[in-house]
PDB file of C-alpha atoms in Angstrom:
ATOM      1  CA  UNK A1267     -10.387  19.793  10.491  1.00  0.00           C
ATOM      2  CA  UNK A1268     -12.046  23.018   9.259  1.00  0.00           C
ATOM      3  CA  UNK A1269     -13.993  20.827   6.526  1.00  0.00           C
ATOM      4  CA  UNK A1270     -11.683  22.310   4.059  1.00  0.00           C
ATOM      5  CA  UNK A1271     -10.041  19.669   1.370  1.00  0.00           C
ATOM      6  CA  UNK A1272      -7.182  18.040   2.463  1.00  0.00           C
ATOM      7  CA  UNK A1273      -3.789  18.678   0.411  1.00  0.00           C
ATOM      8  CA  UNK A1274      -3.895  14.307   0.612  1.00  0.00           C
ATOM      9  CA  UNK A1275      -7.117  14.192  -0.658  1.00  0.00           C
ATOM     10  CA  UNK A1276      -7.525  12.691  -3.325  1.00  0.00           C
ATOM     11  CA  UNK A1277      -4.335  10.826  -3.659  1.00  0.00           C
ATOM     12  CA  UNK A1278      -4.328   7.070  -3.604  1.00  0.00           C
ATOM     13  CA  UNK A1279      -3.183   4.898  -0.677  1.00  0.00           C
ATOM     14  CA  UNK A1280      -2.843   1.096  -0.002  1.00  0.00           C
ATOM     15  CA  UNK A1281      -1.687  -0.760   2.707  1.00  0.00           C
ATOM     16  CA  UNK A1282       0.605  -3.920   2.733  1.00  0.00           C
ATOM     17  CA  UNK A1283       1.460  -5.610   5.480  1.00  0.00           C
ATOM     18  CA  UNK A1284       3.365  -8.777   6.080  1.00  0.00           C
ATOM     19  CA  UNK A1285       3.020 -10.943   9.650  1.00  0.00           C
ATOM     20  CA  UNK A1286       5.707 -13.161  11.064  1.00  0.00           C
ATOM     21  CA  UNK A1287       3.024 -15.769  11.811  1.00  0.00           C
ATOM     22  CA  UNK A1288       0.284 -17.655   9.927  1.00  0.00           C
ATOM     23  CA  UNK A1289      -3.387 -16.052   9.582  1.00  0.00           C
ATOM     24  CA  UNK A1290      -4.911 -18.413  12.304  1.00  0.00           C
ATOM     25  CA  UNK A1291      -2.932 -15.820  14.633  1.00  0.00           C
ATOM     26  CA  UNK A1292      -4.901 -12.960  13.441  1.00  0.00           C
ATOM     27  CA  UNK A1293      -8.263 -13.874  14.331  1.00  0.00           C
ATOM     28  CA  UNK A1294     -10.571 -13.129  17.324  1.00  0.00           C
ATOM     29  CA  UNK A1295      -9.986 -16.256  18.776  1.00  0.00           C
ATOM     30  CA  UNK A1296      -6.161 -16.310  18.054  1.00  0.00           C
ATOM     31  CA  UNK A1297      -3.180 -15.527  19.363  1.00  0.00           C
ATOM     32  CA  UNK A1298      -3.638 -12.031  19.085  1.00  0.00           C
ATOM     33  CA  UNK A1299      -7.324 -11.926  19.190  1.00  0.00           C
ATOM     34  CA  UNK A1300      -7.928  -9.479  16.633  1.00  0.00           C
ATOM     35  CA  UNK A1301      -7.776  -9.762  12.543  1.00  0.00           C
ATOM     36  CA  UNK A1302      -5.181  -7.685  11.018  1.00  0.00           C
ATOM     37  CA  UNK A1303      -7.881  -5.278   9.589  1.00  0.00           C
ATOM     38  CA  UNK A1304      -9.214  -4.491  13.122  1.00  0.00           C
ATOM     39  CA  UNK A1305      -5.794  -3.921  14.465  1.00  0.00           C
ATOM     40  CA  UNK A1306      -5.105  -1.740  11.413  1.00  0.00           C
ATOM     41  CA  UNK A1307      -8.055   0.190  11.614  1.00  0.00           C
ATOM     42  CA  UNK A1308      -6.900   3.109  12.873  1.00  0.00           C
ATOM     43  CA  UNK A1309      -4.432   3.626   9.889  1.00  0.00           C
ATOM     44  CA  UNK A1310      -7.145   3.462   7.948  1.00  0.00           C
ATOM     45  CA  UNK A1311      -9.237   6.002   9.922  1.00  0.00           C
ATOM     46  CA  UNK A1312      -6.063   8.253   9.402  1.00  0.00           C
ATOM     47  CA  UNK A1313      -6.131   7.722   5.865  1.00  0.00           C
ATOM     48  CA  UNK A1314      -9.608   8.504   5.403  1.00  0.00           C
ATOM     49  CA  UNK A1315      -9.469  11.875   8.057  1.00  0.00           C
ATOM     50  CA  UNK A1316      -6.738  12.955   5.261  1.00  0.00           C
ATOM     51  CA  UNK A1317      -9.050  12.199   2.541  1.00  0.00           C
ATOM     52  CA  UNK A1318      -6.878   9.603   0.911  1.00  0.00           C
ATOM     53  CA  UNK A1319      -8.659   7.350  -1.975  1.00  0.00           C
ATOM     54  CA  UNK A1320      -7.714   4.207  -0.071  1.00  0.00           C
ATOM     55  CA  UNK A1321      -7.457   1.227  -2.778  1.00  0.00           C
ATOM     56  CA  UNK A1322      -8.697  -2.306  -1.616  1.00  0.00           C
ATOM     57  CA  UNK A1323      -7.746  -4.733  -1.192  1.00  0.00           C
ATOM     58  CA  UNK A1324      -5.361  -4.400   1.519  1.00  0.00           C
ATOM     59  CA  UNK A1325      -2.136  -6.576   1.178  1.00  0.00           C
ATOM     60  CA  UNK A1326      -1.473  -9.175   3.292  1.00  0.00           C
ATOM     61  CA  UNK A1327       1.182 -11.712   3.638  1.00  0.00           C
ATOM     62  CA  UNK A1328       1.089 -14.394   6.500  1.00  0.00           C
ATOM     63  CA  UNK A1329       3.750 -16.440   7.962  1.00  0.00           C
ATOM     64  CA  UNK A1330       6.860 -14.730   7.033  1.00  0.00           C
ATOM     65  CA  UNK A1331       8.762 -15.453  10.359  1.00  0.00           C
ATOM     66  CA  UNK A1332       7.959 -19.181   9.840  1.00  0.00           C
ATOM     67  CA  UNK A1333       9.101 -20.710   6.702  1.00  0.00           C
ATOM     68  CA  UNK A1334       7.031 -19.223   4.233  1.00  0.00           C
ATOM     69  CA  UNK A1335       6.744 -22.122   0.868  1.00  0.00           C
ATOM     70  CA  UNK A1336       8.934 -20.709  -1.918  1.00  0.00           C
ATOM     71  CA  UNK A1337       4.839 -21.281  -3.830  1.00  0.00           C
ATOM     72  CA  UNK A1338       3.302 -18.870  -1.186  1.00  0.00           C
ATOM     73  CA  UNK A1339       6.033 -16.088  -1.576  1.00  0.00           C
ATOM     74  CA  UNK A1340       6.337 -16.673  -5.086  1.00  0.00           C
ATOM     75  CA  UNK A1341       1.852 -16.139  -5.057  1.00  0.00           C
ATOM     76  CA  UNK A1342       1.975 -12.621  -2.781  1.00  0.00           C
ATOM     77  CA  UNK A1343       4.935 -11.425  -4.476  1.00  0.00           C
ATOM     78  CA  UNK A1344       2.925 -11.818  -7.871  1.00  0.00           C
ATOM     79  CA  UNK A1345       0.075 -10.417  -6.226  1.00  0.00           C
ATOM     80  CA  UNK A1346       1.709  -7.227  -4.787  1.00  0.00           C
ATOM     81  CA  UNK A1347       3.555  -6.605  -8.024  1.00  0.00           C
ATOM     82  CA  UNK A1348       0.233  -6.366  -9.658  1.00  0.00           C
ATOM     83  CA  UNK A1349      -1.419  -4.372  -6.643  1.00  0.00           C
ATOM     84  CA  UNK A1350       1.419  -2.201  -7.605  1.00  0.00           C
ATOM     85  CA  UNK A1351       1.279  -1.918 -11.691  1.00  0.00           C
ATOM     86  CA  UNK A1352      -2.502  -0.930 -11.244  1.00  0.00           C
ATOM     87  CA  UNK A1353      -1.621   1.487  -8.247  1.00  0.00           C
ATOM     88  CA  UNK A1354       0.858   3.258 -10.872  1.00  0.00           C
ATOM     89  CA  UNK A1355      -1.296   3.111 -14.046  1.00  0.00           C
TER      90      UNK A1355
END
């Protein structure tokens, strides 16, 4: 970049992201040896290079490949909505 403003910048992003398996997976000494927000880091390195206001936290929902409880989707679901009604206000 030429250090001039980005036509992004400013605007607000968030990420969401839903794994098939449970959280234990997303740790250093899982399954996939890495927590979700190191293997998402360079979406957020994107976001920032485009000057994006990047709203925390990011959205995560575990275990949806592997009978997620009606209680736990019923919990994110709330959560996202409201992640959502404050992104829009």
């Amino acid at each position: 970049m030429d250090g001039s403003a980005s036509q992004l910048a400013g605007k607000k992003a968030v990420v969401a992201v839903t794994a098939g398996v449970p959280a234990e997976h997303y740790t250093p000494e899982g399954s996939n040896q890495a927590t979700l927000e190191t293997l998402l880091g360079s979406w957020h390195a994107t976001l920032r290079l485009c000057q994006f206001d990047i709203q925390q936290p990011m959205v995560k929902v575990y275990g949806t490949a592997f009978g997620l409880s009606d209680e736990d989707l019923a919990t994110s679901a709330k959560q996202y909505n409201e992640l959502l009604a404050a992104f829009a206000a």
